Amino acid sequence: MKCSILILWLGLFVAMAADGQLIVSDQYGVVDTGSGFGLGSGINSGINPPPTRLTGTVAANLRYIQIAGSTRGAALHYITNSDEMVILPGANSDTLS
């Protein structure tokens, strides 16, 4: 059942993309947002459904969430003043040399 629902959603997104519709976009246009995943703060600043900074056909009621079991703490996720989302490496992250 879960697989068929996933395939249905995937098919819907592919059909929308093939039709030239924007599915979801985020310009991160907020300043001094803090960090974390709280509704209306951190990387969700400006996303307080129904008003939202997200655009696209599926943007209504979307927001960023932290996945359970993530090794990166909420404080490592933020938006810079240059309108970029940053995810800093966590304590358990691999480093490149």
Short mmCIF file of N, CA, C and O in Angstrom, two decimals:
data_model
loop_
_atom_site.label_atom_id
_atom_site.label_comp_id
_atom_site.label_asym_id
_atom_site.label_seq_id
_atom_site.Cartn_x
_atom_site.Cartn_y
_atom_site.Cartn_z
N MET A 1 0.82 -1.19 0.00
CA MET A 1 0.00 0.00 0.00
C MET A 1 0.87 1.26 0.00
O MET A 1 0.64 2.16 -0.78
N LYS A 2 1.91 1.32 0.89
CA LYS A 2 2.77 2.48 0.95
C LYS A 2 3.50 2.70 -0.37
O LYS A 2 3.66 3.81 -0.82
N CYS A 3 3.94 1.61 -0.98
CA CYS A 3 4.66 1.70 -2.24
C CYS A 3 3.76 2.27 -3.33
O CYS A 3 4.19 3.11 -4.12
N SER A 4 2.51 1.83 -3.38
CA SER A 4 1.61 2.32 -4.42
C SER A 4 1.29 3.80 -4.24
O SER A 4 1.15 4.54 -5.21
N ILE A 5 1.20 4.26 -2.98
CA ILE A 5 0.96 5.68 -2.73
C ILE A 5 2.19 6.49 -3.16
O ILE A 5 2.06 7.54 -3.80
N LEU A 6 3.38 5.99 -2.85
CA LEU A 6 4.61 6.66 -3.26
C LEU A 6 4.69 6.75 -4.78
O LEU A 6 5.02 7.79 -5.33
N ILE A 7 4.36 5.67 -5.47
CA ILE A 7 4.39 5.66 -6.93
C ILE A 7 3.36 6.65 -7.48
O ILE A 7 3.63 7.37 -8.44
N LEU A 8 2.19 6.73 -6.86
CA LEU A 8 1.17 7.67 -7.29
C LEU A 8 1.67 9.10 -7.16
O LEU A 8 1.54 9.90 -8.09
N TRP A 9 2.26 9.46 -6.01
CA TRP A 9 2.79 10.80 -5.81
C TRP A 9 3.93 11.09 -6.78
O TRP A 9 4.01 12.17 -7.35
N LEU A 10 4.82 10.13 -6.96
CA LEU A 10 5.93 10.31 -7.90
C LEU A 10 5.40 10.56 -9.30
O LEU A 10 5.87 11.45 -10.01
N GLY A 11 4.40 9.80 -9.71
CA GLY A 11 3.80 9.99 -11.02
C GLY A 11 3.18 11.36 -11.16
O GLY A 11 3.29 12.02 -12.21
N LEU A 12 2.53 11.83 -10.10
CA LEU A 12 1.92 13.16 -10.11
C LEU A 12 2.98 14.24 -10.28
O LEU A 12 2.84 15.14 -11.09
N PHE A 13 4.07 14.15 -9.53
CA PHE A 13 5.14 15.14 -9.63
C PHE A 13 5.80 15.12 -11.00
O PHE A 13 6.09 16.16 -11.57
N VAL A 14 6.04 13.93 -11.54
CA VAL A 14 6.64 13.82 -12.88
C VAL A 14 5.71 14.43 -13.92
O VAL A 14 6.14 15.17 -14.80
N ALA A 15 4.42 14.16 -13.81
CA ALA A 15 3.46 14.71 -14.77
C ALA A 15 3.41 16.23 -14.67
O ALA A 15 3.36 16.93 -15.68
N MET A 16 3.45 16.76 -13.45
CA MET A 16 3.43 18.21 -13.28
C MET A 16 4.70 18.84 -13.82
O MET A 16 4.66 19.88 -14.48
N ALA A 17 5.85 18.21 -13.56
CA ALA A 17 7.12 18.74 -14.05
C ALA A 17 7.17 18.68 -15.57
O ALA A 17 7.66 19.60 -16.22
N ALA A 18 6.65 17.62 -16.15
CA ALA A 18 6.65 17.47 -17.60
C ALA A 18 5.74 18.51 -18.25
O ALA A 18 5.97 18.92 -19.38
N ASP A 19 4.75 18.96 -17.52
CA ASP A 19 3.83 19.96 -18.04
C ASP A 19 4.39 21.37 -17.86
O ASP A 19 3.76 22.35 -18.21
N GLY A 20 5.58 21.50 -17.31
CA GLY A 20 6.22 22.80 -17.13
C GLY A 20 5.78 23.54 -15.89
O GLY A 20 6.07 24.72 -15.75
N GLN A 21 5.11 22.88 -14.96
CA GLN A 21 4.67 23.53 -13.73
C GLN A 21 5.75 23.47 -12.68
O GLN A 21 6.45 22.47 -12.56
N LEU A 22 5.89 24.53 -11.91
CA LEU A 22 6.83 24.57 -10.81
C LEU A 22 6.23 23.81 -9.63
O LEU A 22 5.13 24.15 -9.16
N ILE A 23 6.91 22.79 -9.15
CA ILE A 23 6.39 21.98 -8.05
C ILE A 23 6.57 22.69 -6.72
O ILE A 23 5.62 22.90 -5.98
N VAL A 24 7.80 23.05 -6.37
CA VAL A 24 8.05 23.82 -5.16
C VAL A 24 9.39 24.54 -5.31
O VAL A 24 10.33 24.00 -5.90
N SER A 25 9.45 25.76 -4.79
CA SER A 25 10.67 26.56 -4.85
C SER A 25 10.76 27.38 -3.57
O SER A 25 9.75 27.77 -3.00
N ASP A 26 11.99 27.64 -3.15
CA ASP A 26 12.23 28.44 -1.95
C ASP A 26 13.39 29.38 -2.23
O ASP A 26 14.49 28.94 -2.52
N GLN A 27 13.16 30.68 -2.14
CA GLN A 27 14.20 31.68 -2.36
C GLN A 27 14.90 32.08 -1.05
O GLN A 27 15.83 32.87 -1.07
N TYR A 28 14.44 31.56 0.09
CA TYR A 28 15.03 31.82 1.42
C TYR A 28 15.12 33.31 1.72
O TYR A 28 16.04 33.77 2.37
N GLY A 29 14.19 34.12 1.26
CA GLY A 29 14.24 35.57 1.40
C GLY A 29 13.83 36.09 2.76
O GLY A 29 12.88 36.85 2.86
N VAL A 30 14.54 35.71 3.81
CA VAL A 30 14.27 36.20 5.16
C VAL A 30 15.59 36.61 5.80
O VAL A 30 16.65 36.15 5.41
N VAL A 31 15.54 37.48 6.81
CA VAL A 31 16.74 37.98 7.47
C VAL A 31 16.67 37.68 8.97
O VAL A 31 15.60 37.72 9.56
N ASP A 32 17.82 37.40 9.57
CA ASP A 32 17.92 37.16 11.01
C ASP A 32 16.90 36.14 11.49
O ASP A 32 16.02 36.42 12.31
N THR A 33 17.01 34.93 10.98
CA THR A 33 16.01 33.92 11.24
C THR A 33 16.30 33.04 12.44
O THR A 33 15.44 32.28 12.86
N GLY A 34 17.51 33.06 12.95
CA GLY A 34 17.89 32.12 13.99
C GLY A 34 18.14 30.76 13.37
O GLY A 34 18.40 30.65 12.17
N SER A 35 18.06 29.72 14.16
CA SER A 35 18.30 28.37 13.64
C SER A 35 17.22 27.43 14.12
O SER A 35 16.42 27.77 14.99
N GLY A 36 17.21 26.25 13.55
CA GLY A 36 16.25 25.23 13.96
C GLY A 36 15.06 25.11 13.03
O GLY A 36 15.03 25.68 11.95
N PHE A 37 14.06 24.35 13.49
CA PHE A 37 12.91 23.97 12.68
C PHE A 37 11.58 24.45 13.24
O PHE A 37 10.53 24.00 12.81
N GLY A 38 11.58 25.36 14.19
CA GLY A 38 10.33 25.83 14.77
C GLY A 38 9.45 26.51 13.73
O GLY A 38 9.94 27.13 12.80
N LEU A 39 8.15 26.38 13.89
CA LEU A 39 7.21 27.00 12.95
C LEU A 39 7.35 28.51 13.04
O LEU A 39 7.24 29.10 14.11
N GLY A 40 7.67 29.14 11.92
CA GLY A 40 7.83 30.59 11.88
C GLY A 40 9.19 31.08 12.35
O GLY A 40 9.39 32.27 12.50
N SER A 41 10.14 30.18 12.60
CA SER A 41 11.48 30.60 13.03
C SER A 41 12.53 29.67 12.41
O SER A 41 12.19 28.65 11.82
N GLY A 42 13.80 30.05 12.56
CA GLY A 42 14.86 29.24 11.97
C GLY A 42 14.68 29.10 10.47
O GLY A 42 14.36 30.07 9.80
N ILE A 43 14.86 27.89 9.94
CA ILE A 43 14.70 27.72 8.49
C ILE A 43 13.25 27.74 8.06
O ILE A 43 12.95 27.75 6.87
N ASN A 44 12.34 27.77 9.02
CA ASN A 44 10.92 27.91 8.70
C ASN A 44 10.43 29.35 8.84
O ASN A 44 9.23 29.62 8.79
N SER A 45 11.35 30.32 9.02
CA SER A 45 10.95 31.73 9.06
C SER A 45 10.26 32.09 7.76
O SER A 45 10.75 31.75 6.68
N GLY A 46 9.16 32.76 7.86
CA GLY A 46 8.42 33.12 6.66
C GLY A 46 7.55 32.00 6.14
O GLY A 46 6.87 32.13 5.14
N ILE A 47 7.61 30.84 6.81
CA ILE A 47 6.74 29.71 6.45
C ILE A 47 5.85 29.48 7.66
O ILE A 47 6.23 28.83 8.61
N ASN A 48 4.70 30.05 7.63
CA ASN A 48 3.73 29.88 8.69
C ASN A 48 2.38 29.71 8.01
O ASN A 48 1.59 30.63 7.94
N PRO A 49 2.15 28.49 7.46
CA PRO A 49 0.98 28.27 6.61
C PRO A 49 -0.29 28.83 7.21
O PRO A 49 -0.47 28.70 8.41
N PRO A 50 -1.12 29.48 6.37
CA PRO A 50 -1.04 29.52 4.92
C PRO A 50 -0.09 30.57 4.35
O PRO A 50 0.38 30.38 3.24
N PRO A 51 0.23 31.72 5.00
CA PRO A 51 1.22 32.59 4.36
C PRO A 51 2.57 31.87 4.32
O PRO A 51 2.96 31.24 5.30
N THR A 52 3.27 31.94 3.19
CA THR A 52 4.53 31.23 3.07
C THR A 52 5.43 31.88 2.04
O THR A 52 4.96 32.54 1.12
N ARG A 53 6.74 31.73 2.22
CA ARG A 53 7.70 32.22 1.23
C ARG A 53 7.89 31.20 0.10
O ARG A 53 8.51 31.49 -0.91
N LEU A 54 7.37 29.99 0.28
CA LEU A 54 7.48 28.95 -0.73
C LEU A 54 6.54 29.25 -1.89
O LEU A 54 5.47 29.81 -1.70
N THR A 55 6.95 28.86 -3.09
CA THR A 55 6.09 29.00 -4.26
C THR A 55 6.00 27.66 -4.97
O THR A 55 6.81 26.78 -4.74
N GLY A 56 5.02 27.52 -5.83
CA GLY A 56 4.84 26.29 -6.60
C GLY A 56 3.51 25.63 -6.30
O GLY A 56 2.80 26.01 -5.36
N THR A 57 3.19 24.63 -7.09
CA THR A 57 1.88 24.00 -7.01
C THR A 57 1.63 23.23 -5.72
O THR A 57 0.49 23.01 -5.34
N VAL A 58 2.68 22.77 -5.04
CA VAL A 58 2.48 22.01 -3.79
C VAL A 58 2.98 22.78 -2.57
O VAL A 58 3.14 22.21 -1.49
N ALA A 59 3.22 24.09 -2.68
CA ALA A 59 3.82 24.88 -1.60
C ALA A 59 2.90 25.09 -0.40
O ALA A 59 3.38 25.27 0.71
N ALA A 60 1.60 25.07 -0.61
CA ALA A 60 0.67 25.34 0.50
C ALA A 60 0.87 24.32 1.62
O ALA A 60 0.94 23.12 1.40
N ASN A 61 1.00 24.82 2.84
CA ASN A 61 1.11 24.02 4.06
C ASN A 61 2.38 23.19 4.17
O ASN A 61 2.46 22.30 5.01
N LEU A 62 3.40 23.47 3.34
CA LEU A 62 4.68 22.78 3.48
C LEU A 62 5.58 23.54 4.45
O LEU A 62 5.46 24.75 4.59
N ARG A 63 6.48 22.83 5.11
CA ARG A 63 7.53 23.43 5.93
C ARG A 63 8.64 22.41 6.09
O ARG A 63 8.48 21.24 5.78
N TYR A 64 9.79 22.88 6.56
CA TYR A 64 10.92 21.98 6.78
C TYR A 64 10.75 21.28 8.11
O TYR A 64 10.29 21.87 9.09
N ILE A 65 11.13 20.00 8.17
CA ILE A 65 11.06 19.24 9.41
C ILE A 65 12.41 18.55 9.64
O ILE A 65 13.14 18.27 8.70
N GLN A 66 12.72 18.30 10.89
CA GLN A 66 13.93 17.57 11.22
C GLN A 66 13.58 16.09 11.29
O GLN A 66 12.62 15.70 11.96
N ILE A 67 14.35 15.28 10.60
CA ILE A 67 14.09 13.84 10.56
C ILE A 67 14.54 13.21 11.88
O ILE A 67 15.63 13.50 12.37
N ALA A 68 13.70 12.36 12.44
CA ALA A 68 14.03 11.66 13.68
C ALA A 68 15.31 10.85 13.47
O ALA A 68 15.50 10.22 12.44
N GLY A 69 16.20 10.90 14.41
CA GLY A 69 17.45 10.15 14.33
C GLY A 69 18.55 10.89 13.60
O GLY A 69 19.63 10.36 13.40
N SER A 70 18.30 12.14 13.20
CA SER A 70 19.32 12.92 12.50
C SER A 70 20.49 13.17 13.43
O SER A 70 20.32 13.46 14.61
N THR A 71 21.71 13.07 12.90
CA THR A 71 22.90 13.31 13.72
C THR A 71 23.26 14.78 13.77
O THR A 71 24.13 15.18 14.53
N ARG A 72 22.57 15.60 12.98
CA ARG A 72 22.81 17.03 13.00
C ARG A 72 21.73 17.70 13.85
O ARG A 72 20.55 17.56 13.59
N GLY A 73 22.15 18.45 14.84
CA GLY A 73 21.19 19.14 15.70
C GLY A 73 20.47 20.25 14.97
O GLY A 73 20.94 20.78 13.96
N ALA A 74 19.33 20.64 15.49
CA ALA A 74 18.51 21.69 14.88
C ALA A 74 19.28 22.99 14.75
O ALA A 74 19.12 23.73 13.78
N ALA A 75 20.15 23.31 15.71
CA ALA A 75 20.89 24.56 15.69
C ALA A 75 21.88 24.65 14.53
O ALA A 75 22.39 25.71 14.22
N LEU A 76 22.15 23.55 13.85
CA LEU A 76 23.08 23.53 12.72
C LEU A 76 22.39 23.89 11.41
O LEU A 76 23.04 23.92 10.37
N HIS A 77 21.11 24.17 11.44
CA HIS A 77 20.33 24.51 10.25
C HIS A 77 19.87 25.96 10.36
O HIS A 77 19.17 26.31 11.30
N TYR A 78 20.25 26.80 9.39
CA TYR A 78 19.84 28.19 9.42
C TYR A 78 19.88 28.80 8.03
O TYR A 78 20.38 28.19 7.09
N ILE A 79 19.37 30.03 7.91
CA ILE A 79 19.39 30.76 6.65
C ILE A 79 20.30 31.97 6.83
O ILE A 79 20.19 32.71 7.82
N THR A 80 21.21 32.18 5.87
CA THR A 80 22.12 33.31 5.94
C THR A 80 21.45 34.58 5.43
O THR A 80 20.41 34.51 4.77
N ASN A 81 22.04 35.72 5.70
CA ASN A 81 21.52 36.99 5.20
C ASN A 81 21.68 37.12 3.69
O ASN A 81 21.14 38.03 3.09
N SER A 82 22.44 36.21 3.08
CA SER A 82 22.56 36.21 1.62
C SER A 82 21.58 35.22 0.99
O SER A 82 21.75 34.78 -0.12
N ASP A 83 20.52 34.90 1.74
CA ASP A 83 19.43 34.06 1.24
C ASP A 83 19.88 32.67 0.80
O ASP A 83 19.55 32.19 -0.28
N GLU A 84 20.63 32.01 1.68
CA GLU A 84 21.04 30.63 1.45
C GLU A 84 20.74 29.81 2.70
O GLU A 84 20.96 30.28 3.81
N MET A 85 20.25 28.58 2.51
CA MET A 85 20.08 27.69 3.66
C MET A 85 21.41 26.98 3.90
O MET A 85 22.04 26.50 2.97
N VAL A 86 21.83 26.96 5.16
CA VAL A 86 23.09 26.34 5.53
C VAL A 86 22.81 25.20 6.49
O VAL A 86 22.02 25.33 7.41
N ILE A 87 23.47 24.07 6.25
CA ILE A 87 23.43 22.95 7.17
C ILE A 87 24.88 22.63 7.52
O ILE A 87 25.64 22.13 6.69
N LEU A 88 25.28 22.99 8.73
CA LEU A 88 26.65 22.76 9.16
C LEU A 88 26.87 21.29 9.47
O LEU A 88 25.93 20.58 9.85
N PRO A 89 28.12 20.83 9.33
CA PRO A 89 28.40 19.43 9.68
C PRO A 89 28.16 19.19 11.16
O PRO A 89 28.47 20.04 11.99
N GLY A 90 27.60 18.06 11.50
CA GLY A 90 27.37 17.69 12.89
C GLY A 90 28.59 17.01 13.46
O GLY A 90 29.58 16.73 12.77
N ALA A 91 28.54 16.70 14.73
CA ALA A 91 29.67 16.07 15.41
C ALA A 91 30.00 14.71 14.82
O ALA A 91 31.15 14.29 14.83
N ASN A 92 29.00 14.00 14.29
CA ASN A 92 29.24 12.67 13.74
C ASN A 92 29.42 12.67 12.23
O ASN A 92 29.46 11.63 11.61
N SER A 93 29.56 13.86 11.62
CA SER A 93 29.68 13.95 10.17
C SER A 93 31.07 13.60 9.71
O SER A 93 32.05 13.87 10.39
N ASP A 94 31.16 13.03 8.52
CA ASP A 94 32.46 12.77 7.92
C ASP A 94 33.01 14.08 7.40
O ASP A 94 32.29 14.97 7.00
N THR A 95 34.33 14.20 7.39
CA THR A 95 34.96 15.39 6.83
C THR A 95 35.74 15.00 5.58
O THR A 95 36.23 13.88 5.46
N LEU A 96 35.83 15.92 4.65
CA LEU A 96 36.61 15.70 3.43
C LEU A 96 38.03 16.16 3.67
O LEU A 96 38.27 17.15 4.34
N SER A 97 38.99 15.46 3.09
CA SER A 97 40.38 15.89 3.23
C SER A 97 41.00 16.12 1.87
O SER A 97 40.48 15.79 0.87
#
